[in-house]
Amino acid sequence: MNFIALRMLMTDRAKYFGLIFAFAFSTFLLQNQISIFCGIMQRTGSQIRDVTDAEVWVMDRYTEYFEQTKALKDTDLTRVRSVPGVDYAVRLFKGNPTARTLAGKFASTFTLGVDDSTLVGAPRQMLLGKWENLRESNSIIMDKAGYALLFPGEPFELGRVLELNDHKVTLVGISNASAPFVSFPVIHARYSEAINFQGRERNQLSYVLVRPQPGVTAEELARRIEKETGLKARTTAEFIWDCVIYYMKNTGIPVNFGITIIVALIVGLAVSGQTFYMFTVENLRQFGALKAIGVTNSRLVGMVLLQAVVAGAIGYAIGTGMAAAFFQATLHGMATRGIILMWQAVVSVGLLMSVVVVAVSLLSVRKVIVLEPASVFR
Amino acid sequence: MNPSSSSQAVRCLSLRKHFGEGEARIEVLRGVDFQAELGKLTFLVGPSGCGKTTLISVIAGLLDPSAGDLEVLNENHGRMKAQERILFRRRNLGFVFQQYNLLPSLTAAENAAVPLMADGVKRGLAVKKATALLDRLGLADKAASMPRFLSGGQQQRVALARALVHEPRLIICDEPTAALDHKTGESVMGLLASAALSPDRAVVVVTHDNRVFHHAHTIAHMDDGIITQVETPKPALTS
Ligand SMILES: Nc1ncnc2c1ncn2[C@@H]1O[C@H](COP(=O)(O)OP(=O)(O)O)[C@@H](O)[C@H]1O
Ligand SMILES: [Mg+2]
């Protein structure tokens, strides 16, 4: 009887495509919005994630997320270094000086000053130049998006000069830094020079980056540093989550995306539910004839569910394909770089759509169950 | 033991059926005594609204009677459970409707094969059997056609094949010729009389088309919820 259910489903082309479209559309919208939301949230930790040669971040006790720094004292660095299990601990400066090109373009930046001697925290993914070039005096590395912002339409070229708060610096590399939450250029410089870009506040020890000795886990070491210094110490993963949670709690972003996601769900549910219900009602006579002939209710319910599942699965597949194509197309866009279709979104939307399919078929199932077989004589 | 009881396919005694309750209560069957015998074409005739469709729906087990006794193929209907009734219907009954009620997305042969598939016969085998039957009913070249490309008479012959394909012992037809012109109606009724009738099968036909009455072995007249008169113009088919 399954083939009968499928033939029924596919005979009315307009409804069949309408149904698939409804499922595909909500699948696409849900996967798209969930992925973009997660992608944007992940960006709040981009600069933490990009530092691959340290595993523990030490900061002021009241720091809640990456942007919110309060200068540590130089003695703090010494105290962290003396905690057992620390392999190395180095300075990191974070500031937002304004960069200005000779052509007059300017932008607030996201400037990181890395330890002069070790260059821990320097960008490892370079598009042009080498991160070791940071050792040259008054040199900086800028990310490609920042370059495109400050030198629009111009090819990548090293040796360009720009000013950071009236300090002349030379571009020695272009990095592929992960996109930051706000679209500021990401600049890497040496600590000793970066603190001068800032002007007013001289002492700008924002973070101490720590690597544990072999055999000591980052978690263990972070707890130990907190206990012994009274400072806050977070592993890379913990700190990224701190940032995500901070932005979730303190911005309208989750609400915005939440509304879109709920609307997509409701529209998908309403449109597909409506279409499927109409489809069942139009075929009620056929179900009645089958019932009169002696097809049981459970068999008929199975047929209805099969129809909903097949339409749902095809719609889901098309919607997922559309979402994948969308992110493929936007992957290399400057504003959308790094935002991908997350497998978690694919899986969770799949589960969500299964629930939608069941919900959508419930009305139809009920209609078929209460259908009087004697009605076929009318 | 009544020697005729084994030849009886349908026996209704004081069968009653009403719809609704209170103000809205309508008595549709008011004590129907009705029989249909194997080997016979039994016509049920009467004015529109007198309760013919209701009666055959009850006989088919599609509606429950409000009171009275009903025996179909020597099974007491009141004693069967709902699920048993469905199985009974699937195995022993064939239906022909005024509106044909073919599934528009299936070919003629697939439509005719539905009762077999509903009973678990594999699609290929069921369609093969149905095709052979369509052949007998003069539709050999239409087996693969969709219903919408068939004329009314052809569709009703497909419906007839569907009623016969699982070799049921009781066939119930509700106004099978009402939607057809006289000539086509006559040929469908002729097929019912020749292909459907056999010594161990009863055919009950509701109609008000008096032009086809000459096919009947028995004619039961119904009016206002009761059988008023029974004629037996022809003897039953015997083996
Ligand atoms: N499900 C129902 N609910 C209420 N009234 C019904 C129902 N089915 C039939 N009737 C009524 O029963 C009467 C007999 O109907 P029916 O058996 O279809 O007559 P016939 O087939 O002889 O034309 C009609 O008055 C009809 O309105
Ligand atoms: Mg009627």
XYZ file of C-alpha atoms and ligand atoms in Angstrom:
645
model
C 0.000 0.000 0.000
C 3.041 2.250 0.372
C 3.365 2.815 -3.342
C -0.266 3.932 -3.377
C 0.497 6.513 -0.701
C 3.466 7.809 -2.701
C 1.556 7.934 -5.982
C -1.185 9.873 -4.238
C 1.365 12.285 -2.861
C 3.043 12.945 -6.184
C 0.004 13.082 -8.444
C -1.089 16.546 -7.416
C 2.046 18.349 -8.573
C 1.080 21.772 -7.303
C 0.444 20.591 -3.761
C 3.403 18.259 -3.806
C 5.805 21.019 -4.779
C 4.099 23.445 -2.422
C 4.594 21.038 0.435
C 8.220 20.356 -0.425
C 8.851 24.053 -0.821
C 7.392 24.787 2.603
C 9.612 22.175 4.235
C 12.652 23.256 2.202
C 12.108 26.909 2.960
C 11.852 26.486 6.701
C 14.777 24.063 6.740
C 16.900 26.575 4.839
C 15.875 29.480 7.019
C 16.415 27.595 10.261
C 19.799 26.166 9.314
C 20.855 29.488 7.900
C 19.851 31.531 10.935
C 21.179 29.053 13.468
C 24.523 28.836 11.664
C 24.867 32.584 11.282
C 23.920 33.072 14.905
C 26.486 30.530 16.079
C 29.055 31.922 13.660
C 28.595 35.436 14.970
C 28.704 34.233 18.540
C 31.893 32.338 17.837
C 33.439 35.541 16.546
C 33.290 36.959 20.036
C 36.137 34.556 20.796
C 38.025 34.838 17.505
C 41.090 36.585 18.921
C 41.302 34.115 21.790
C 41.021 31.140 19.458
C 43.707 32.512 17.142
C 46.326 32.372 19.883
C 47.506 28.829 19.522
C 50.696 28.888 21.550
C 49.172 29.517 24.940
C 46.460 27.596 26.719
C 45.646 29.740 29.742
C 44.610 33.386 29.820
C 45.233 35.314 33.015
C 43.330 38.563 33.578
C 41.898 40.907 36.122
C 39.479 39.294 38.546
C 36.514 41.273 37.183
C 37.068 40.686 33.483
C 34.031 38.982 31.958
C 34.870 38.951 28.257
C 37.712 39.742 25.890
C 36.911 43.394 25.289
C 36.610 44.241 28.949
C 40.200 44.560 30.165
C 41.708 46.237 33.137
C 45.473 46.620 33.219
C 47.411 44.118 35.264
C 50.526 45.098 37.184
C 53.990 43.996 36.057
C 54.313 42.176 39.361
C 51.299 40.078 38.376
C 53.326 38.691 35.513
C 56.098 37.713 37.921
C 53.607 36.081 40.279
C 52.052 34.040 37.474
C 55.495 32.947 36.347
C 56.234 31.640 39.804
C 53.193 29.336 39.899
C 54.380 25.711 39.634
C 53.459 24.090 36.341
C 53.876 27.230 34.274
C 56.076 26.583 31.285
C 56.053 30.176 30.151
C 53.958 33.251 30.824
C 54.096 36.304 28.546
C 52.424 39.683 28.172
C 49.608 40.534 25.814
C 48.394 44.032 25.142
C 44.948 44.687 23.706
C 43.843 48.141 22.627
C 41.780 49.986 20.051
C 43.978 52.737 18.595
C 42.850 54.505 15.443
C 44.734 53.685 12.240
C 45.079 56.266 9.505
C 46.475 55.730 6.009
C 48.467 58.270 4.098
C 45.469 58.596 1.796
C 43.496 59.727 4.818
C 41.349 56.670 5.416
C 41.013 55.792 9.068
C 39.443 53.185 11.279
C 39.411 52.033 14.874
C 41.444 48.870 15.153
C 41.788 45.851 17.237
C 45.461 45.940 18.159
C 47.271 43.152 19.949
C 50.765 43.675 21.319
C 52.633 40.396 21.616
C 55.629 39.598 23.766
C 58.745 41.189 22.224
C 61.097 38.291 22.678
C 58.890 35.244 22.021
C 56.176 36.722 19.781
C 53.685 34.385 21.498
C 50.264 35.312 20.170
C 51.512 36.467 16.778
C 49.262 35.423 13.864
C 50.232 32.012 12.527
C 48.104 32.095 9.414
C 49.783 34.529 7.078
C 48.626 35.458 3.583
C 51.625 37.615 2.810
C 54.899 38.187 4.664
C 56.103 36.310 7.768
C 55.025 36.786 11.354
C 58.702 36.825 12.365
C 58.960 40.165 10.539
C 57.311 41.702 13.582
C 60.773 41.852 15.094
C 61.604 44.762 12.806
C 61.035 48.034 14.548
C 57.738 49.880 14.046
C 56.295 46.977 12.126
C 52.755 45.674 12.172
C 50.768 42.839 10.664
C 47.203 43.516 9.572
C 44.431 41.067 8.692
C 43.130 40.923 5.138
C 39.718 42.365 6.011
C 41.344 45.346 7.693
C 43.594 45.798 4.684
C 40.576 45.742 2.382
C 38.895 48.309 4.609
C 41.823 50.723 4.773
C 43.136 50.176 1.253
C 39.949 49.449 -0.677
C 40.401 47.906 -4.089
C 44.172 47.755 -3.807
C 46.228 44.573 -4.185
C 48.002 43.125 -1.166
C 51.317 44.906 -0.840
C 53.793 45.018 2.036
C 55.795 48.072 3.033
C 52.790 50.356 3.225
C 53.017 53.011 5.912
C 50.221 54.057 8.188
C 49.786 55.895 11.433
C 48.551 54.479 14.671
C 47.773 57.433 16.911
C 50.523 59.475 15.214
C 53.092 56.656 15.333
C 54.308 55.770 11.887
C 54.340 52.006 11.341
C 55.146 49.781 8.378
C 53.065 46.849 7.200
C 55.250 43.714 7.183
C 52.570 41.070 6.796
C 48.952 40.348 5.997
C 47.315 37.751 8.198
C 44.268 35.590 7.864
C 43.064 36.345 11.387
C 39.606 35.043 12.292
C 36.917 37.653 11.858
C 36.444 39.655 15.055
C 32.982 40.371 16.437
C 33.098 43.997 15.307
C 34.565 44.577 11.854
C 37.700 46.411 12.996
C 41.031 45.706 11.333
C 43.026 43.224 13.443
C 46.587 44.492 13.976
C 49.475 42.643 15.575
C 52.505 44.519 16.858
C 55.186 44.007 19.466
C 54.116 44.757 23.031
C 56.697 47.464 23.632
C 55.532 49.389 20.589
C 51.843 48.654 20.844
C 51.519 50.259 24.264
C 52.663 53.534 22.703
C 49.899 53.438 20.099
C 47.428 53.900 22.852
C 48.561 57.302 24.059
C 47.179 58.117 27.494
C 47.456 54.944 29.560
C 51.008 53.700 29.536
C 50.767 50.461 31.370
C 48.628 48.179 29.368
C 49.290 44.659 30.462
C 45.892 43.345 29.396
C 46.488 39.623 29.585
C 49.175 37.193 30.602
C 49.328 34.267 28.209
C 50.487 31.049 29.825
C 51.510 27.665 28.579
C 51.494 24.773 31.044
C 54.445 22.462 31.423
C 54.040 19.024 29.849
C 51.881 16.817 32.042
C 49.913 19.713 33.498
C 46.472 20.313 32.017
C 45.326 23.818 31.209
C 42.353 23.468 33.590
C 44.561 22.373 36.461
C 46.972 25.200 35.885
C 44.250 27.816 35.541
C 42.756 26.806 38.897
C 46.180 26.838 40.492
C 46.988 30.313 39.155
C 43.680 31.629 40.446
C 44.345 30.159 43.857
C 47.868 31.436 44.161
C 47.580 34.901 42.581
C 43.960 35.915 43.145
C 43.770 36.800 39.443
C 41.299 35.257 37.054
C 42.677 32.453 34.865
C 40.718 30.796 32.085
C 41.627 28.130 29.578
C 41.222 29.092 25.936
C 37.958 27.145 25.644
C 36.593 28.552 28.905
C 37.424 32.084 27.895
C 35.758 31.689 24.488
C 32.618 30.474 26.229
C 32.766 33.360 28.692
C 32.644 35.724 25.742
C 29.810 33.881 24.005
C 27.772 33.848 27.205
C 28.496 37.498 27.879
C 27.217 38.542 24.450
C 24.225 36.263 24.738
C 23.265 37.824 28.042
C 24.064 41.412 27.266
C 23.089 41.984 23.640
C 19.889 41.768 21.634
C 21.473 39.277 19.254
C 19.928 36.106 20.700
C 16.510 37.755 20.786
C 16.830 38.897 17.173
C 17.860 35.521 15.901
C 15.448 33.798 18.244
C 12.564 35.698 16.677
C 13.666 34.822 13.150
C 14.081 31.196 14.108
C 10.679 31.019 15.761
C 9.032 32.786 12.827
C 10.703 30.390 10.401
C 9.434 27.503 12.478
C 5.897 28.844 12.697
C 5.716 29.743 9.017
C 7.128 26.360 8.059
C 4.724 24.599 10.362
C 1.707 26.627 9.295
C 2.329 26.518 5.557
C 3.325 22.871 5.395
C 0.605 21.899 7.852
C -2.028 23.765 5.892
C -0.886 22.354 2.561
C -0.675 18.830 3.862
C -4.045 19.038 5.549
C -5.647 20.310 2.349
C -3.969 17.515 0.470
C -5.438 14.929 2.847
C -8.883 16.490 2.750
C -8.864 16.462 -1.036
C -7.944 12.806 -1.046
C -10.420 11.874 1.633
C -12.666 10.062 -0.822
C -9.779 7.861 -1.795
C -9.030 7.074 1.810
C -12.742 6.371 2.283
C -12.778 3.945 -0.627
C -9.754 2.134 0.794
C -11.417 2.020 4.178
C -14.591 0.527 2.685
C -12.528 -2.050 0.826
C -11.086 -3.135 4.150
C -7.854 -1.237 4.684
C -7.379 -0.773 8.432
C -7.034 2.564 10.153
C -3.474 1.807 11.201
C -2.544 1.093 7.576
C -4.153 4.348 6.460
C -2.362 6.269 9.209
C 0.857 4.656 8.027
C 0.138 5.912 4.522
C -0.500 9.465 5.737
C 2.670 9.445 7.814
C 4.675 8.070 4.915
C 3.424 10.894 2.723
C 4.375 13.492 5.317
C 7.769 11.909 5.977
C 8.648 11.663 2.282
C 7.626 15.254 1.567
C 9.422 16.360 4.730
C 12.589 14.443 3.898
C 12.761 15.750 0.335
C 12.083 19.289 1.572
C 14.711 18.919 4.272
C 17.264 17.648 1.772
C 16.590 20.514 -0.625
C 16.641 23.047 2.218
C 19.948 21.679 3.506
C 21.348 21.835 -0.013
C 20.235 25.439 -0.300
C 21.826 26.298 3.041
C 25.069 24.588 2.045
C 25.110 26.477 -1.251
C 24.419 29.722 0.570
C 27.345 29.315 2.941
C 29.575 28.091 0.133
C 28.797 31.295 -1.729
C 29.343 33.571 1.260
C 32.313 31.739 2.778
C 34.847 33.998 1.122
C 32.899 37.219 1.405
C 34.727 39.730 3.596
C 31.863 40.301 6.025
C 30.739 36.682 6.170
C 34.098 34.902 6.125
C 34.383 31.956 8.426
C 30.635 31.561 8.894
C 29.793 28.068 7.800
C 26.840 25.697 7.797
C 27.344 24.000 11.127
C 26.693 20.292 11.328
C 25.006 20.933 14.653
C 22.510 23.147 12.845
C 21.937 20.470 10.196
C 21.305 17.824 12.861
C 19.194 19.955 15.170
C 17.066 21.294 12.321
C 16.656 17.694 11.157
C 15.280 16.764 14.561
C 13.137 19.880 14.605
C 11.738 19.099 11.150
C 10.914 15.546 12.237
C 8.815 17.018 15.006
C 7.245 19.425 12.496
C 6.425 16.540 10.142
C 4.718 14.621 12.929
C 2.846 17.714 14.093
C 1.803 18.497 10.531
C 0.418 14.997 9.967
C -1.540 14.845 13.213
C -4.538 16.769 11.881
C -4.559 14.686 8.719
C -4.239 11.479 10.691
C -7.191 12.453 12.827
C -9.245 13.277 9.757
C -8.532 9.860 8.267
C -9.253 8.007 11.508
C -12.667 9.577 12.060
C -13.600 9.244 8.390
C -16.836 7.250 7.982
C -16.245 4.549 5.372
C -19.967 4.686 4.545
C -19.339 8.192 3.194
C -18.040 6.677 -0.058
C -21.614 5.867 -1.041
C -22.565 9.524 -0.886
C -32.249 -26.570 10.104
C -33.631 -24.588 7.252
C -32.185 -26.144 4.079
C -32.149 -22.777 2.351
C -30.023 -21.136 5.032
C -26.757 -22.115 3.396
C -27.825 -20.418 0.170
C -28.578 -17.249 2.036
C -25.883 -14.607 1.732
C -27.641 -11.811 3.596
C -30.409 -12.022 6.145
C -31.773 -8.971 7.909
C -34.437 -9.274 10.581
C -36.211 -6.219 11.962
C -33.162 -4.153 11.188
C -33.358 -0.598 12.480
C -31.052 2.351 12.014
C -31.420 5.904 13.119
C -29.154 8.916 12.894
C -28.872 11.649 15.477
C -30.591 11.966 18.818
C -33.419 14.021 20.318
C -34.828 16.648 17.983
C -32.450 15.668 15.202
C -33.202 11.952 15.379
C -34.111 10.433 12.008
C -35.370 6.875 11.727
C -33.975 5.660 8.422
C -34.440 1.878 8.709
C -37.610 0.998 10.585
C -37.527 -2.781 10.810
C -36.119 -4.097 7.567
C -36.587 -7.769 6.707
C -34.422 -8.489 3.720
C -32.679 -11.474 2.165
C -30.194 -11.950 -0.613
C -29.341 -15.409 -1.893
C -26.226 -16.863 -3.418
C -26.441 -17.285 -7.167
C -28.876 -14.407 -7.426
C -28.870 -10.818 -8.548
C -31.004 -9.101 -5.914
C -32.214 -5.616 -6.721
C -33.080 -3.145 -4.035
C -35.302 -0.442 -5.453
C -37.257 2.466 -4.086
C -37.574 6.231 -4.107
C -34.655 8.425 -3.315
C -34.124 8.895 0.410
C -36.007 5.749 1.431
C -32.915 4.228 3.050
C -31.372 1.966 0.386
C -27.831 3.239 0.788
C -28.146 3.092 4.541
C -29.318 -0.519 4.344
C -26.450 -1.703 2.159
C -23.973 0.251 4.314
C -25.229 -1.673 7.310
C -25.089 -4.968 5.417
C -21.521 -4.165 4.339
C -20.545 -3.484 7.921
C -19.740 0.154 7.202
C -22.493 1.277 9.582
C -23.703 -0.364 12.761
C -27.428 -1.093 12.989
C -29.297 0.421 15.931
C -31.327 -2.749 16.474
C -32.240 -6.020 14.800
C -30.355 -9.031 13.506
C -27.933 -9.185 10.633
C -26.292 -12.278 9.215
C -23.877 -12.019 6.323
C -22.520 -15.229 4.793
C -23.697 -17.057 7.885
C -21.749 -14.792 10.194
C -23.678 -12.871 12.780
C -22.537 -9.315 12.387
C -23.371 -8.246 15.920
C -20.930 -10.804 17.317
C -17.962 -9.691 15.257
C -15.390 -7.328 16.681
C -14.556 -4.161 14.745
C -11.247 -5.541 13.505
C -12.839 -8.861 12.490
C -15.459 -6.945 10.545
C -12.769 -5.122 8.563
C -11.035 -8.372 7.753
C -14.369 -9.980 6.870
C -15.185 -7.120 4.525
C -11.763 -7.231 2.929
C -12.034 -10.978 2.172
C -15.707 -11.453 1.415
C -17.133 -8.242 0.030
C -16.788 -6.378 -3.215
C -18.100 -2.860 -3.804
C -19.266 -0.919 -6.845
C -20.127 2.719 -6.216
C -22.129 5.193 -8.226
C -19.133 7.531 -8.262
C -16.688 4.724 -9.234
C -14.258 5.912 -6.539
C -11.165 4.853 -8.443
C -7.838 6.190 -7.191
C -6.813 8.778 -9.802
C -3.106 8.189 -9.328
C -3.257 4.452 -10.075
C -3.622 2.748 -13.454
C -6.754 0.763 -14.233
C -5.010 -2.515 -13.406
C -3.537 -1.153 -10.173
C -6.948 0.128 -9.158
C -8.503 -3.244 -9.801
C -5.696 -4.862 -7.800
C -6.253 -2.791 -4.662
C -8.345 -5.379 -2.712
C -5.649 -8.016 -3.280
C -2.864 -5.660 -2.166
C -4.931 -4.615 0.817
C -4.936 -8.276 1.781
C -1.179 -8.582 1.484
C -0.792 -9.937 -2.057
C 2.395 -8.658 -3.690
C 1.864 -5.809 -6.102
C 3.184 -7.626 -9.192
C 0.996 -10.670 -8.690
C -2.049 -8.599 -7.781
C -1.698 -6.411 -10.872
C -1.259 -9.489 -13.055
C -4.486 -10.997 -11.746
C -6.294 -7.695 -12.124
C -5.063 -7.334 -15.698
C -6.418 -10.773 -16.578
C -9.762 -9.789 -15.119
C -9.845 -6.501 -17.035
C -9.202 -8.578 -20.117
C -12.339 -10.623 -19.382
C -14.313 -7.421 -18.918
C -13.216 -6.151 -22.321
C -10.639 -3.651 -21.095
C -7.461 -5.439 -22.170
C -6.074 -2.347 -23.880
C -6.857 -0.032 -20.950
C -5.027 -1.845 -18.164
C -2.218 0.708 -18.103
C -4.455 3.762 -18.521
C -5.098 6.274 -15.791
C -8.754 6.639 -14.801
C -9.013 10.180 -16.120
C -8.422 8.903 -19.637
C -11.276 6.403 -19.380
C -14.952 6.950 -20.167
C -17.562 6.558 -17.440
C -18.492 3.085 -18.658
C -14.850 2.029 -18.757
C -14.244 3.396 -15.249
C -17.223 1.504 -13.934
C -15.902 -1.677 -15.522
C -12.579 -1.095 -13.767
C -14.558 -0.664 -10.550
C -16.323 -3.929 -11.325
C -12.976 -5.623 -11.762
C -11.922 -4.221 -8.400
C -15.087 -5.651 -6.843
C -14.387 -9.073 -8.331
C -10.635 -9.479 -8.226
C -10.450 -11.071 -4.779
C -13.383 -13.372 -5.569
C -15.663 -12.184 -2.803
C -18.909 -14.016 -2.032
C -21.007 -10.882 -1.751
C -20.944 -7.932 -4.106
C -22.699 -4.731 -3.172
C -23.442 -2.113 -5.798
C -25.001 1.270 -5.124
C -26.604 2.731 -8.230
C -23.811 1.437 -10.488
C -25.486 2.678 -13.657
C -26.888 5.982 -12.438
C -24.013 8.025 -13.818
C -24.029 6.216 -17.169
C -26.144 6.598 -20.293
C -28.666 3.875 -21.007
C -26.587 1.823 -23.417
C -23.471 1.888 -21.242
C -25.515 1.198 -18.125
C -27.098 -1.793 -19.799
C -23.704 -3.201 -20.770
C -22.298 -2.724 -17.239
C -25.361 -4.432 -15.783
C -24.982 -7.202 -18.355
C -21.421 -7.722 -17.191
C -22.592 -7.805 -13.578
C -25.118 -10.467 -14.519
C -22.618 -12.538 -16.484
C -19.167 -12.001 -14.984
C -20.065 -11.262 -11.377
C -22.772 -13.769 -10.785
C -21.850 -17.299 -9.835
C -23.593 -19.998 -7.832
C -21.736 -19.234 -4.650
C -21.864 -15.487 -4.895
C -24.659 -13.052 -4.194
C -24.944 -9.694 -5.897
C -27.020 -6.930 -4.329
C -27.720 -3.962 -6.572
C -29.357 -0.737 -5.489
C -30.903 1.027 -8.446
C -33.817 3.029 -9.619
C -33.069 2.405 -13.242
C -36.110 0.320 -14.213
C -34.642 -0.285 -17.674
C -32.234 -2.791 -16.164
C -34.781 -4.592 -13.953
C -34.934 -7.474 -16.430
C -31.561 -8.729 -15.126
C -32.907 -9.218 -11.594
C -33.695 -12.570 -9.996
C -35.288 -10.862 -7.019
C -36.523 -7.320 -6.651
C -37.044 -5.944 -3.152
C -39.046 -2.744 -3.032
C -38.258 -0.370 -0.270
C -40.143 2.668 0.937
C -39.656 4.870 3.950
C -37.324 2.528 5.784
C -39.084 -0.803 5.246
C -39.277 -3.471 2.548
C -42.763 -3.238 1.118
C -42.755 -5.978 -1.494
C -40.502 -8.715 -2.899
C -40.798 -10.032 -6.463
C -38.978 -13.055 -7.869
C -39.036 -12.707 -11.632
C -36.279 -15.280 -12.276
C -35.004 -18.424 -10.587
C -31.575 -18.419 -9.007
C -28.479 -19.571 -10.802
C -27.603 -23.068 -9.597
C -24.489 -25.097 -10.010
N -25.088 9.928 8.281
C -26.348 10.381 8.222
N -26.782 11.273 9.138
C -28.073 11.721 9.091
N -28.946 11.361 8.190
C -28.577 10.482 7.258
C -27.260 9.959 7.216
N -27.151 9.102 6.194
C -28.389 9.101 5.598
N -29.224 9.933 6.225
C -30.631 10.163 5.889
O -31.267 8.923 5.752
C -32.199 8.968 4.720
C -31.972 7.820 3.769
O -30.785 8.045 3.069
P -30.186 6.985 2.041
O -30.000 5.707 2.752
O -29.006 7.591 1.414
O -31.365 6.867 0.992
P -31.332 6.331 -0.500
O -30.033 5.660 -0.733
O -32.486 5.392 -0.561
O -31.540 7.497 -1.368
C -32.110 10.311 4.069
O -33.152 11.125 4.551
C -30.791 10.832 4.541
O -30.826 12.218 4.674
Mg -28.527 6.139 -2.150
